[in-house]
mmCIF file of C-alpha atoms in Angstrom:
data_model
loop_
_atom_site.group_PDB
_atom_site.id
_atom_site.type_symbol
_atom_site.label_atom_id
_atom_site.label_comp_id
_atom_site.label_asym_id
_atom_site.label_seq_id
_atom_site.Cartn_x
_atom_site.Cartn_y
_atom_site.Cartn_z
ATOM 1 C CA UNK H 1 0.000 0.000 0.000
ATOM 2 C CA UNK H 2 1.283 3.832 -1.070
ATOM 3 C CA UNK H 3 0.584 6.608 2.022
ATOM 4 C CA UNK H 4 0.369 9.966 1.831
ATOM 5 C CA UNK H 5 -0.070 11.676 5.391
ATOM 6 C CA UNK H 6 -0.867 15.114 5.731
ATOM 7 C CA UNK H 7 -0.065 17.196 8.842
ATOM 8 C CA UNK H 8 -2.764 18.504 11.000
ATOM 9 C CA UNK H 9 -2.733 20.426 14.854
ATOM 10 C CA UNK H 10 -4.978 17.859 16.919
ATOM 11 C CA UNK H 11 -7.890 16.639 16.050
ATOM 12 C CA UNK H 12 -10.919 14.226 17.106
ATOM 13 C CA UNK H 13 -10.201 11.997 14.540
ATOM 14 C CA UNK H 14 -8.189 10.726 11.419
ATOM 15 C CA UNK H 15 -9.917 9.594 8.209
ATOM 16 C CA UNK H 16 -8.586 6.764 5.895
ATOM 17 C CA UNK H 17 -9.335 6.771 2.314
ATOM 18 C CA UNK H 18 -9.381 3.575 0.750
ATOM 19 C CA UNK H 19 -9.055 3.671 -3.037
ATOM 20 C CA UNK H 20 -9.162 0.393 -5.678
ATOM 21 C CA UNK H 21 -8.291 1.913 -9.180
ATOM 22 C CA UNK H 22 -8.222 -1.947 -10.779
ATOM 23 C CA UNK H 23 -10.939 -3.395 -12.285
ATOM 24 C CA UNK H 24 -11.565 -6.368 -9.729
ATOM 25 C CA UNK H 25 -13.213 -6.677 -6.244
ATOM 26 C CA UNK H 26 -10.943 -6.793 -3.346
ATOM 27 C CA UNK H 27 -11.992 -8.754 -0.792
ATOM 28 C CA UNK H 28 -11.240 -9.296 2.786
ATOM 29 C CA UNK H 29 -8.263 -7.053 2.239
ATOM 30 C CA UNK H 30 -6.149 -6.256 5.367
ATOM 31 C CA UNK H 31 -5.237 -1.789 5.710
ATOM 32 C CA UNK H 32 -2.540 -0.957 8.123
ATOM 33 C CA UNK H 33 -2.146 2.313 9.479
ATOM 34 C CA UNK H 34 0.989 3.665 11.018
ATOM 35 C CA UNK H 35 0.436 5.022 14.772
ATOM 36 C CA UNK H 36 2.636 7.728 13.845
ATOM 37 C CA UNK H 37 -0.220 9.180 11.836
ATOM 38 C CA UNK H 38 -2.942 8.878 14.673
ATOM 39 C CA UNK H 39 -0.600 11.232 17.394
ATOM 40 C CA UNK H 40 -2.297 14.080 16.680
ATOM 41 C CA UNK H 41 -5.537 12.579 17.924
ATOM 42 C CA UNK H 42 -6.741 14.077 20.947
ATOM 43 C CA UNK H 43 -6.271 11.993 23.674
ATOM 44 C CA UNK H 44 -3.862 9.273 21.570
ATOM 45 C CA UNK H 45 -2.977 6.073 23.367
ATOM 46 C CA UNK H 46 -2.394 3.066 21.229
ATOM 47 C CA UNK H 47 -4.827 0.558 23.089
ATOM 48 C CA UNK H 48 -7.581 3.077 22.679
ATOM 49 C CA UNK H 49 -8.180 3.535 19.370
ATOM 50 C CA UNK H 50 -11.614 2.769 17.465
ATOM 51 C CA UNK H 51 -11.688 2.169 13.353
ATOM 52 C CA UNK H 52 -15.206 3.256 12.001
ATOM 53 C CA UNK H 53 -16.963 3.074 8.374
ATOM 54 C CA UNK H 54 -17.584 6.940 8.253
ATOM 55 C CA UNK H 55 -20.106 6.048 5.554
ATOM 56 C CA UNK H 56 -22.226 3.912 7.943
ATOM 57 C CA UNK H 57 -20.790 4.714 11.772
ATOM 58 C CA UNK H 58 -20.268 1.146 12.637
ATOM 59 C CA UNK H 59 -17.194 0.101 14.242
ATOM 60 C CA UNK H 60 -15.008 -2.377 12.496
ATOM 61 C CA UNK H 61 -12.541 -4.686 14.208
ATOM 62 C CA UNK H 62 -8.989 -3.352 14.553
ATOM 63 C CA UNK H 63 -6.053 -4.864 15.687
ATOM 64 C CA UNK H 64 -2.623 -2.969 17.089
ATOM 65 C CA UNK H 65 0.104 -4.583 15.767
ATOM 66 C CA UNK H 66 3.696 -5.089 17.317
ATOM 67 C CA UNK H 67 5.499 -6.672 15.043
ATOM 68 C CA UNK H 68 7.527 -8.613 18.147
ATOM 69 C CA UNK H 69 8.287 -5.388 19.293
ATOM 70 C CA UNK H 70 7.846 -3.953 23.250
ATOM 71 C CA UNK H 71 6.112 -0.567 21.503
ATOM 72 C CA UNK H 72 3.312 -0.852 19.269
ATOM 73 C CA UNK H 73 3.623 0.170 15.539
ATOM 74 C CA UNK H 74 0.731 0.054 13.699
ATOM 75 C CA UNK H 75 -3.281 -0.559 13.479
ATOM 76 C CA UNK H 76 -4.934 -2.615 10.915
ATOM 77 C CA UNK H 77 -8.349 -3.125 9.922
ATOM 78 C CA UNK H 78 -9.915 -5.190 7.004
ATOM 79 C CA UNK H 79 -12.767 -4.866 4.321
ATOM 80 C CA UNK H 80 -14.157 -5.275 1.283
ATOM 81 C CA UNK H 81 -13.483 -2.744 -2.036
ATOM 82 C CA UNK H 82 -15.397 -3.541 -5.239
ATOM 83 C CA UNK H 83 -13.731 -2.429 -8.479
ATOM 84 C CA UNK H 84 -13.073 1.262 -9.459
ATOM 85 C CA UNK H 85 -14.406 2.822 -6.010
ATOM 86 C CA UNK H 86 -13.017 3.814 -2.985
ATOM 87 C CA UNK H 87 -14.033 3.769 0.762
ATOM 88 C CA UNK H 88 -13.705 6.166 3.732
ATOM 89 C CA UNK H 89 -12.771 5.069 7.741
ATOM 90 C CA UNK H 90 -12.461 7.096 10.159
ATOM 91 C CA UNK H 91 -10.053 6.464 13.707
ATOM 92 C CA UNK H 92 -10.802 8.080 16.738
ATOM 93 C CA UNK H 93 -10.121 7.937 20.640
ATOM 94 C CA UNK H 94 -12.491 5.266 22.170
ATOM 95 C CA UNK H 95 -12.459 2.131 24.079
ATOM 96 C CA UNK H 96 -12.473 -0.792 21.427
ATOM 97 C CA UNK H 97 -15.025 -3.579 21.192
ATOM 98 C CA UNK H 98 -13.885 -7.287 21.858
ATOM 99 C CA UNK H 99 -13.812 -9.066 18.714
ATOM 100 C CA UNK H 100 -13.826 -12.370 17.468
ATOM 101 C CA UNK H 101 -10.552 -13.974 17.235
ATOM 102 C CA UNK H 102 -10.020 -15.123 13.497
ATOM 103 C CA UNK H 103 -5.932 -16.138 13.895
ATOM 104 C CA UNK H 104 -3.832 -18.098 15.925
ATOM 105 C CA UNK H 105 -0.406 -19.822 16.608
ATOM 106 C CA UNK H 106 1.340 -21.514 19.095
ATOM 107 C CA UNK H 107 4.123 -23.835 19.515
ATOM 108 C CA UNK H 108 3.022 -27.576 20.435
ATOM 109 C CA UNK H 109 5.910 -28.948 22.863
ATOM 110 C CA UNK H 110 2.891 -32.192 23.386
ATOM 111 C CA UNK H 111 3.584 -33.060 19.582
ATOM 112 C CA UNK H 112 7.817 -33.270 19.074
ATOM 113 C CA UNK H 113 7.303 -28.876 19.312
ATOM 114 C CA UNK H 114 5.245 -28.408 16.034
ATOM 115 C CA UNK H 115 4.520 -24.658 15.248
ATOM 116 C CA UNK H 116 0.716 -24.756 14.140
ATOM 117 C CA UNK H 117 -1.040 -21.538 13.118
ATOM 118 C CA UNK H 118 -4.865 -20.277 11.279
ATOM 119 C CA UNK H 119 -7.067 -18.293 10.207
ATOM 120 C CA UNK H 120 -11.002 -18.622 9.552
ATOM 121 C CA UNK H 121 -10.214 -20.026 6.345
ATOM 122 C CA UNK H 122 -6.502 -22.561 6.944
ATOM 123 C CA UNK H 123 -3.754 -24.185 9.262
ATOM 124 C CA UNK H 124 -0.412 -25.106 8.779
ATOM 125 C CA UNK H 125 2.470 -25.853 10.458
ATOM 126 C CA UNK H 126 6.480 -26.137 10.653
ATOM 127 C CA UNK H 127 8.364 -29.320 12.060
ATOM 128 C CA UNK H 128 10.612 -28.654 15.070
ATOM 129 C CA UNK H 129 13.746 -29.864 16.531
ATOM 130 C CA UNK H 130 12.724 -32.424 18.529
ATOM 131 C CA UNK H 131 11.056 -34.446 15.413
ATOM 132 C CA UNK H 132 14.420 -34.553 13.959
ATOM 133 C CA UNK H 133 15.370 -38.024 15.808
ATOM 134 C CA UNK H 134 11.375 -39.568 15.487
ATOM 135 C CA UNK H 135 10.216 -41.677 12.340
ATOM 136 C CA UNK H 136 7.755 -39.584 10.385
ATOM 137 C CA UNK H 137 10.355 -37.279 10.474
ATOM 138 C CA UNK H 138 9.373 -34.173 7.744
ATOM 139 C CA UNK H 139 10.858 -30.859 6.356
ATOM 140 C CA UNK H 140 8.591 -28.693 4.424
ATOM 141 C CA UNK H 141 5.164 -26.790 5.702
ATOM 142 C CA UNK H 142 2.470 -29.007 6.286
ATOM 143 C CA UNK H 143 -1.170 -27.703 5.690
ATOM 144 C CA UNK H 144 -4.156 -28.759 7.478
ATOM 145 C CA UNK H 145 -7.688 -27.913 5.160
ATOM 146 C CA UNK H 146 -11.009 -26.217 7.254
ATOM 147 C CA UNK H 147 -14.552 -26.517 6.361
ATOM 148 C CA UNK H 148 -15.154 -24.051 9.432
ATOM 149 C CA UNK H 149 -14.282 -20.682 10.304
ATOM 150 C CA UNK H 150 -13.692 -21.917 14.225
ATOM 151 C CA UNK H 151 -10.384 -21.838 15.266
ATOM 152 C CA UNK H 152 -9.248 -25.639 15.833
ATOM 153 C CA UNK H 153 -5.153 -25.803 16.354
ATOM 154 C CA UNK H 154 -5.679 -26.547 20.226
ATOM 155 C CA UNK H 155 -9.027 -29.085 19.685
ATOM 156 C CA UNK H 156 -7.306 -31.007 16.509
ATOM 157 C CA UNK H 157 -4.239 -31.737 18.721
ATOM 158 C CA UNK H 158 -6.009 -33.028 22.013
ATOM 159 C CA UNK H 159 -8.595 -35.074 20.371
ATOM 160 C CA UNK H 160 -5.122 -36.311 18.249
ATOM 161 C CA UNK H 161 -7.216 -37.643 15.521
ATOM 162 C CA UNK H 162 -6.679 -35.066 12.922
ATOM 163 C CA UNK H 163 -5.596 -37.453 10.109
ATOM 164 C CA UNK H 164 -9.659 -38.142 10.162
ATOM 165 C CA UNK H 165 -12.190 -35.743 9.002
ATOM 166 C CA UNK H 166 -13.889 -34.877 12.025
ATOM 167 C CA UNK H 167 -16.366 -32.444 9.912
ATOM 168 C CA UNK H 168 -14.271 -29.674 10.460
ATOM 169 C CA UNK H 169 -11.539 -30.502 8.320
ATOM 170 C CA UNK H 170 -8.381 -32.588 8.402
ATOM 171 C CA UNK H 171 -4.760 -33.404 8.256
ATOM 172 C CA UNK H 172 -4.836 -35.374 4.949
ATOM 173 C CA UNK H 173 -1.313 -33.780 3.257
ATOM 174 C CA UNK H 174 2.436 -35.434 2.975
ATOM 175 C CA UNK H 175 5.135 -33.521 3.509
ATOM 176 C CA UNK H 176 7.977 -35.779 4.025
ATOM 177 C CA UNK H 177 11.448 -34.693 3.059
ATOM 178 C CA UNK H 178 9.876 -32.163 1.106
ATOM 179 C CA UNK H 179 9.380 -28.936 0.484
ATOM 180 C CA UNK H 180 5.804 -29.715 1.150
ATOM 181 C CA UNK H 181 3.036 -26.972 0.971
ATOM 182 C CA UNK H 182 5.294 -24.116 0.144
ATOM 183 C CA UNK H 183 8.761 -24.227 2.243
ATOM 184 C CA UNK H 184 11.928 -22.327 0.560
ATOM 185 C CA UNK H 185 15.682 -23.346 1.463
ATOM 186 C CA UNK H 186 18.782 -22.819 -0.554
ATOM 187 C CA UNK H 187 19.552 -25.311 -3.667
ATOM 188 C CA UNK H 188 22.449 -26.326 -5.070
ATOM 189 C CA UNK H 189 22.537 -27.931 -8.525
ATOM 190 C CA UNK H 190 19.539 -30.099 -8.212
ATOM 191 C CA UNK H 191 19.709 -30.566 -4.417
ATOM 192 C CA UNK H 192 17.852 -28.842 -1.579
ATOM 193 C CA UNK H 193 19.376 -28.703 1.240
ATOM 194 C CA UNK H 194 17.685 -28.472 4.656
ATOM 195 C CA UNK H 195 18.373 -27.154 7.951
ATOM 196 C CA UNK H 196 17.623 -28.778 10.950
ATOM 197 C CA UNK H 197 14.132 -27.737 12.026
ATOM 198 C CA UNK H 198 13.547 -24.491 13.873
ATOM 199 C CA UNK H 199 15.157 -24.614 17.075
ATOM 200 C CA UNK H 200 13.542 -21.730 18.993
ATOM 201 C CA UNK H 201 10.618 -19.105 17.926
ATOM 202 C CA UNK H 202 9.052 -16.005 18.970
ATOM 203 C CA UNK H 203 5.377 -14.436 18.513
ATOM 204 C CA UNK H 204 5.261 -11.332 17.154
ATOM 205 C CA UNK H 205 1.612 -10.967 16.653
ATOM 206 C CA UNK H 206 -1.667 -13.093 17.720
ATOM 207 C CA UNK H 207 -4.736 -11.961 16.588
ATOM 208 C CA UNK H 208 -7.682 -11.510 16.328
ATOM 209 C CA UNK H 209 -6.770 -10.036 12.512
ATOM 210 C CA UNK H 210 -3.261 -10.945 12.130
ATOM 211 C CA UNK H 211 -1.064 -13.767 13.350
ATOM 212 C CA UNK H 212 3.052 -13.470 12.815
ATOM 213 C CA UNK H 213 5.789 -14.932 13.972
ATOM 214 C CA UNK H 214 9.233 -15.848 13.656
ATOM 215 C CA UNK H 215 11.145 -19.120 13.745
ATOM 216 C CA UNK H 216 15.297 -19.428 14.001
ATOM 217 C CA UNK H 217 17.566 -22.386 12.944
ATOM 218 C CA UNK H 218 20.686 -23.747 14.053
ATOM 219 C CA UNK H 219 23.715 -22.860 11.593
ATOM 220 C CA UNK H 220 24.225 -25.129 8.699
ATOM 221 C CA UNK H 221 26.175 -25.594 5.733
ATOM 222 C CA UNK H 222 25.529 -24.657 1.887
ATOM 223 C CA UNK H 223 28.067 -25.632 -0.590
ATOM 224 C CA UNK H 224 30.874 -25.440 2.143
ATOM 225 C CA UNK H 225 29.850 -21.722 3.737
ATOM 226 C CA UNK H 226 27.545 -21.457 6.544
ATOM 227 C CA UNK H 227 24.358 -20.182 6.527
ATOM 228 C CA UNK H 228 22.477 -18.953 9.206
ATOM 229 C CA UNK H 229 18.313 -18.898 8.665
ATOM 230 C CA UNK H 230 15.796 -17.121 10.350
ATOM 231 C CA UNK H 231 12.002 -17.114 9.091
ATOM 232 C CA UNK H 232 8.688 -14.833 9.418
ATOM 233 C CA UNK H 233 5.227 -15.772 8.601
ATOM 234 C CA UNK H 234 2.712 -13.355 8.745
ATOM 235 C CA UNK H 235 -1.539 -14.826 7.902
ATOM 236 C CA UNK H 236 -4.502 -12.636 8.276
ATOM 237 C CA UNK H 237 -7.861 -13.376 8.450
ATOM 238 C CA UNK H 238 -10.018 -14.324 5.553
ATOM 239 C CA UNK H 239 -7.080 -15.159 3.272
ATOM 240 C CA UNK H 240 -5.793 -18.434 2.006
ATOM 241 C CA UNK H 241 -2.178 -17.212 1.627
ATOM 242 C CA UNK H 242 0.835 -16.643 4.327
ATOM 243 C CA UNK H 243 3.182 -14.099 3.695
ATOM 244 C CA UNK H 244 6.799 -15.241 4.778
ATOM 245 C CA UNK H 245 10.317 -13.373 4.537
ATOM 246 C CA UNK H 246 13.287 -15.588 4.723
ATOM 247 C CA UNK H 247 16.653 -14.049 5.973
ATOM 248 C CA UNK H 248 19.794 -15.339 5.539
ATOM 249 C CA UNK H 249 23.341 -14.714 6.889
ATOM 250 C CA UNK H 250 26.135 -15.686 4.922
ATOM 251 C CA UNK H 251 28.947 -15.149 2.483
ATOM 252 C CA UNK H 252 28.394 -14.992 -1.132
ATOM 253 C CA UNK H 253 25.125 -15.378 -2.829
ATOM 254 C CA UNK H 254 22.794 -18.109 -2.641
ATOM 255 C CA UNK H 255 20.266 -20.075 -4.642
ATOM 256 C CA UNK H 256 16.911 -20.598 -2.934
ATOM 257 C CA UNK H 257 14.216 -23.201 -4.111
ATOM 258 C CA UNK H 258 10.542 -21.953 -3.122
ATOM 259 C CA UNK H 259 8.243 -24.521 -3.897
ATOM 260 C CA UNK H 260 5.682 -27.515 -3.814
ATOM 261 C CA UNK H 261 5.487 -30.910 -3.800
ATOM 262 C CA UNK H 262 4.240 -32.965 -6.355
ATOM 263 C CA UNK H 263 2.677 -36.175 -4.816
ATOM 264 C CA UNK H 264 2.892 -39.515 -7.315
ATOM 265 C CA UNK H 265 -0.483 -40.035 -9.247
ATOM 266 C CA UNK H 266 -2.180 -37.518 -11.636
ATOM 267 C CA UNK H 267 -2.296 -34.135 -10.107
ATOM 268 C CA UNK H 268 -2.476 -31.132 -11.789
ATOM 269 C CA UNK H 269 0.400 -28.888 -12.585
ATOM 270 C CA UNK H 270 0.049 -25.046 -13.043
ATOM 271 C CA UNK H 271 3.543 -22.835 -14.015
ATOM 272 C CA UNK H 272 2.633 -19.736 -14.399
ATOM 273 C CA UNK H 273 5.674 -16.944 -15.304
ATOM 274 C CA UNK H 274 3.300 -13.979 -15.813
ATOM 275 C CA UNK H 275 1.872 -14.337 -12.644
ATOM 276 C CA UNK H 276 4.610 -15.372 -11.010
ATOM 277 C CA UNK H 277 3.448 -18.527 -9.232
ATOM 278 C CA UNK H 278 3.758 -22.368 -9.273
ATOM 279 C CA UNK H 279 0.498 -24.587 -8.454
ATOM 280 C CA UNK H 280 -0.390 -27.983 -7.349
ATOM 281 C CA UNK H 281 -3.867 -29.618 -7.264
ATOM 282 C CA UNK H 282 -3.797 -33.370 -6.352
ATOM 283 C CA UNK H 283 -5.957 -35.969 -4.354
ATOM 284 C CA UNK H 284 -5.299 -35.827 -0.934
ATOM 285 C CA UNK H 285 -4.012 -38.510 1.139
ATOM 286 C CA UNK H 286 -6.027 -40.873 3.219
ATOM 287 C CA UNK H 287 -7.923 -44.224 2.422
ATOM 288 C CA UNK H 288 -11.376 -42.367 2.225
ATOM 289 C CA UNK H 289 -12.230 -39.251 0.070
ATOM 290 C CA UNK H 290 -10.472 -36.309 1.493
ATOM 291 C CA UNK H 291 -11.377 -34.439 -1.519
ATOM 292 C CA UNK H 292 -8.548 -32.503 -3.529
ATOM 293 C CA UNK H 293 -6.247 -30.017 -2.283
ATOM 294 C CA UNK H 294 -4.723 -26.706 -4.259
ATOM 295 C CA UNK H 295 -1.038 -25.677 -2.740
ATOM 296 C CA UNK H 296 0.887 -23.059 -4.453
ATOM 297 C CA UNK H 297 3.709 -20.107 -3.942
ATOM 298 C CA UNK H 298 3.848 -16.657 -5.132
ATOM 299 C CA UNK H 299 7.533 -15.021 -5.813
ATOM 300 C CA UNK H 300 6.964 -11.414 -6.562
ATOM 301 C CA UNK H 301 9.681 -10.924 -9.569
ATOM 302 C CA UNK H 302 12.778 -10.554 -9.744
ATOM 303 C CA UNK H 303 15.388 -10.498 -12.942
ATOM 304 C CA UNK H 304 17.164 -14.180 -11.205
ATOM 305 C CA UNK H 305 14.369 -16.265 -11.354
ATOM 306 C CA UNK H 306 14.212 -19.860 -13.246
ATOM 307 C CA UNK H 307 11.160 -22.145 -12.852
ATOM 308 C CA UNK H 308 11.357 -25.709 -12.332
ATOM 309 C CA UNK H 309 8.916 -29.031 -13.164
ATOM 310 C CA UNK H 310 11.090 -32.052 -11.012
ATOM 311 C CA UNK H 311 10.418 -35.792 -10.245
ATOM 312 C CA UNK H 312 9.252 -34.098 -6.820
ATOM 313 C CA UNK H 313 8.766 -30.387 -6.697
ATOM 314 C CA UNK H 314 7.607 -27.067 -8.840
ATOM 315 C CA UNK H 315 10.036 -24.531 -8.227
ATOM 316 C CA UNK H 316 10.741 -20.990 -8.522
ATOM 317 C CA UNK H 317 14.823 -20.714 -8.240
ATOM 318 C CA UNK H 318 15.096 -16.988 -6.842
ATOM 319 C CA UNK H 319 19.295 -16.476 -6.682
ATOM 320 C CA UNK H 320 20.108 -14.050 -3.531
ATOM 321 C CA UNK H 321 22.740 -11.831 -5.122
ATOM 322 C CA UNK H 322 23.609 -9.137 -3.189
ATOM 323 C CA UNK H 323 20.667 -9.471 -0.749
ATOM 324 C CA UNK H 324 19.802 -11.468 2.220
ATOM 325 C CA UNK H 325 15.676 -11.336 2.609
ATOM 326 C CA UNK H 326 13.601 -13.638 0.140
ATOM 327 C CA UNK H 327 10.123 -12.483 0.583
ATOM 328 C CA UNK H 328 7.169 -14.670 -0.774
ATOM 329 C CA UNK H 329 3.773 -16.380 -0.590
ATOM 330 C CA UNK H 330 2.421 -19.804 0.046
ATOM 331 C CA UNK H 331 -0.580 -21.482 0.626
ATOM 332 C CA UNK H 332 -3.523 -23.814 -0.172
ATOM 333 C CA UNK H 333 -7.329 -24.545 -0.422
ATOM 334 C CA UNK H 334 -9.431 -27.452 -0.248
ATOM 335 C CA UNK H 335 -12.604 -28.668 -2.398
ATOM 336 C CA UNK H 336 -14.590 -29.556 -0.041
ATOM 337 C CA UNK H 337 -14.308 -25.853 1.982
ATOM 338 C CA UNK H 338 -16.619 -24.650 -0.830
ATOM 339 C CA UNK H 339 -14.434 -22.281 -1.692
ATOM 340 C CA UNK H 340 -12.149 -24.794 -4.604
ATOM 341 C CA UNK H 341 -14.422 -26.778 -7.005
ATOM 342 C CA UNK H 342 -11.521 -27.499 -9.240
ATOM 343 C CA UNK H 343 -8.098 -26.964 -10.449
ATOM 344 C CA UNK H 344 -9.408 -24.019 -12.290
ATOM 345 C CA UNK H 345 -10.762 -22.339 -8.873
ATOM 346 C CA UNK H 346 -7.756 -22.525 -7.582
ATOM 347 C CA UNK H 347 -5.509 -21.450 -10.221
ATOM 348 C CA UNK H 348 -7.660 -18.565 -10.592
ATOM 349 C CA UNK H 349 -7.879 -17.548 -6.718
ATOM 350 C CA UNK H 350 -3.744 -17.736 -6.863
ATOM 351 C CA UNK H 351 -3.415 -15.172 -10.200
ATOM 352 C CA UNK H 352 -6.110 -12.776 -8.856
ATOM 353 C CA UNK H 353 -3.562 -12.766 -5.809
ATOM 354 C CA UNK H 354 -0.432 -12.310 -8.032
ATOM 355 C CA UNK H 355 -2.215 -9.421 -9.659
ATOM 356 C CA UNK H 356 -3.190 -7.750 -6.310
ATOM 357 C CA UNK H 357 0.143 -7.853 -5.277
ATOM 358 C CA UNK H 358 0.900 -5.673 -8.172
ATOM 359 C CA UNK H 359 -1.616 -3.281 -7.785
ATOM 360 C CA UNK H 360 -2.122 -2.550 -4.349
ATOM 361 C CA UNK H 361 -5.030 -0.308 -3.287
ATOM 362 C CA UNK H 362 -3.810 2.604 -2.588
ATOM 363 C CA UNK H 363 -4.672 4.380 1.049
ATOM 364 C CA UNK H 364 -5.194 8.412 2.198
ATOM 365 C CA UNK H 365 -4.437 9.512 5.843
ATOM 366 C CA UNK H 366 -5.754 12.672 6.440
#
């Protein structure tokens, strides 16, 4: 998003203007506010702050955001644009209602220290350390598919049946030594090489709009130099997509692999360089009908990029020259959410993303 504050003595309130200049709705679309443009609010403190449509005077959830650290640094707030229009909020002093929690994460110690996290709409999670030494033993980002906008991390993993459809959804997607449902790690020739899995993490964000966090890993070795790795994911409500920034310390440049796993029977394959994106749509696992499942990364461009159809992964090769943060998006949907009929739904749901990525709306403070 492109700001454009304008300085004012204090005042009662701030008004956002929300504009979408592309020719598409926008949907669910998160707006984040800097809190250095609501000081001159009479009365400012950051926990007191209430988002309003100034068209209609209701209040719309908010969320302050940290980003991990002590002060806070921003607000957001979500809604809906249709094409070619624009909408006005307005942010005031006030005490703010208490709204429904639509994200979540945690770390899992009970289950070898899995990170899970959601939204209304998915779960996922990253392996930890301890699963390193355990059979079953798995690399890449597992995804768990929802037919319910309840959050379910915390009842999935005491019930421990969530390789079942319970008729909320299920864990019916292989990872492996993979990549799995979006994972990036550096390459080298044909090989990907992982680190050991996260060894230590820290929230940065948890709900009720946004969830982030970040995950570190031990030191390990690419092509002889060491490489240290550090990951943030960032998911907010109503989307199917996680936004994650990889950083990595190190000498020279590196190759990095984003990508998806291709499972063995006839799933569907989508490349895509226009847009940016690589796309899997297969059967998922289980011996009854999960249903199908769509996985899929987004890579905005850059001029390094080389795509990839292996024996086991689409890829999108992104070389690190010069810089050390690989930012990108991954995630999936599920036919029987409603939302994912077919391949084609979610092909489509993945370039309308690509192209909102490129054409962000663009927001007023004032």
């Amino acid at each position: 998003m492109s700001f454009k504050a304008l300085k004012k003595t204090k005042i009662s309130s701030v008004s956002v203007i929300i504009t979408n200049s592309s020719s598409y709705n926008r949907n669910a679309e998160t707006i984040e506010v800097p809190l250095t443009s609501l000081s001159k609010i009479n009365g400012f403190k950051s926990n007191e702050l209430i988002v309003k449509n100034a068209k209609t005077g209701k209040e719309v959830p908010s969320q302050v955001i940290y980003n991990g650290n002590t002060a806070p640094q921003s607000i957001i707030f979500q809604t809906n644009v249709k094409a070619s229009s624009n909408q006005t909020f307005s942010i005031s002093k006030g005490i703010p209602s208490i709204y429904k929690v639509k994200t979540y994460c945690r770390q899992v110690p009970e289950r070898f220290d899995d990170f899970a996290w959601e939204n209304d709409k998915v779960a996922f999670r990253f392996y930890g350390e301890a699963l390193e030494s355990q059979s079953g033993m798995a690399k890449g980002i597992d995804f768990w598919v929802k037919r319910t906008t309840d959050l379910v991390i915390d009842k999935w993993y005491k019930l421990d049946n969530y390789h079942n459809d319970n008729g909320e959804g299920v864990d019916a997607y292989h990872v492996g030594m993979t990549l799995g449902a979006g994972n990036a790690e550096p390459i080298v020739g044909d090989e990907i090489i992982f680190p050991i899995n996260y060894s230590s993490y820290k929230v940065l964000d948890n709900g009720p709009i946004r969830v982030s966090f970040k995950l570190m890993y031990k030191p390990f070795l690419v092509n002889g130099k060491q490489v240290t790795e550090t990951k943030i994911v960032t998911l907010d409500a109503g989307s199917q997509m996680n936004k994650i920034t990889n950083n990595y310390k190190t000498d020279g440049d590196l190759n990095i692999s984003i990508g998806v796993t291709k499972h063995i029977g006839d799933g569907k394959v989508r490349i895509d360089r226009s847009n940016n994106l690589v796309a899997y749509w297969d059967k998922a696992d289980g011996k009854v009908d999960n249903g199908f499942m769509g996985v899929g990364v987004v890579v905005p461009f850059s001029k390094n990029q080389e795509f990839k159809d292996t024996k086991q992964h689409l890829l999108i090769i992104d070389k690190l020259a010069g810089r050390r943060n690989l930012t990108y998006y991954q995630g999936g949907g599920w036919s029987k959410s409603g939302n994912f009929n077919s391949e084609v739904a979610w092909f489509n749901y993945l370039e309308n993303f690509s192209k909102q990525l490129k054409h962000p709306l663009k927001v007023l403070i004032k």
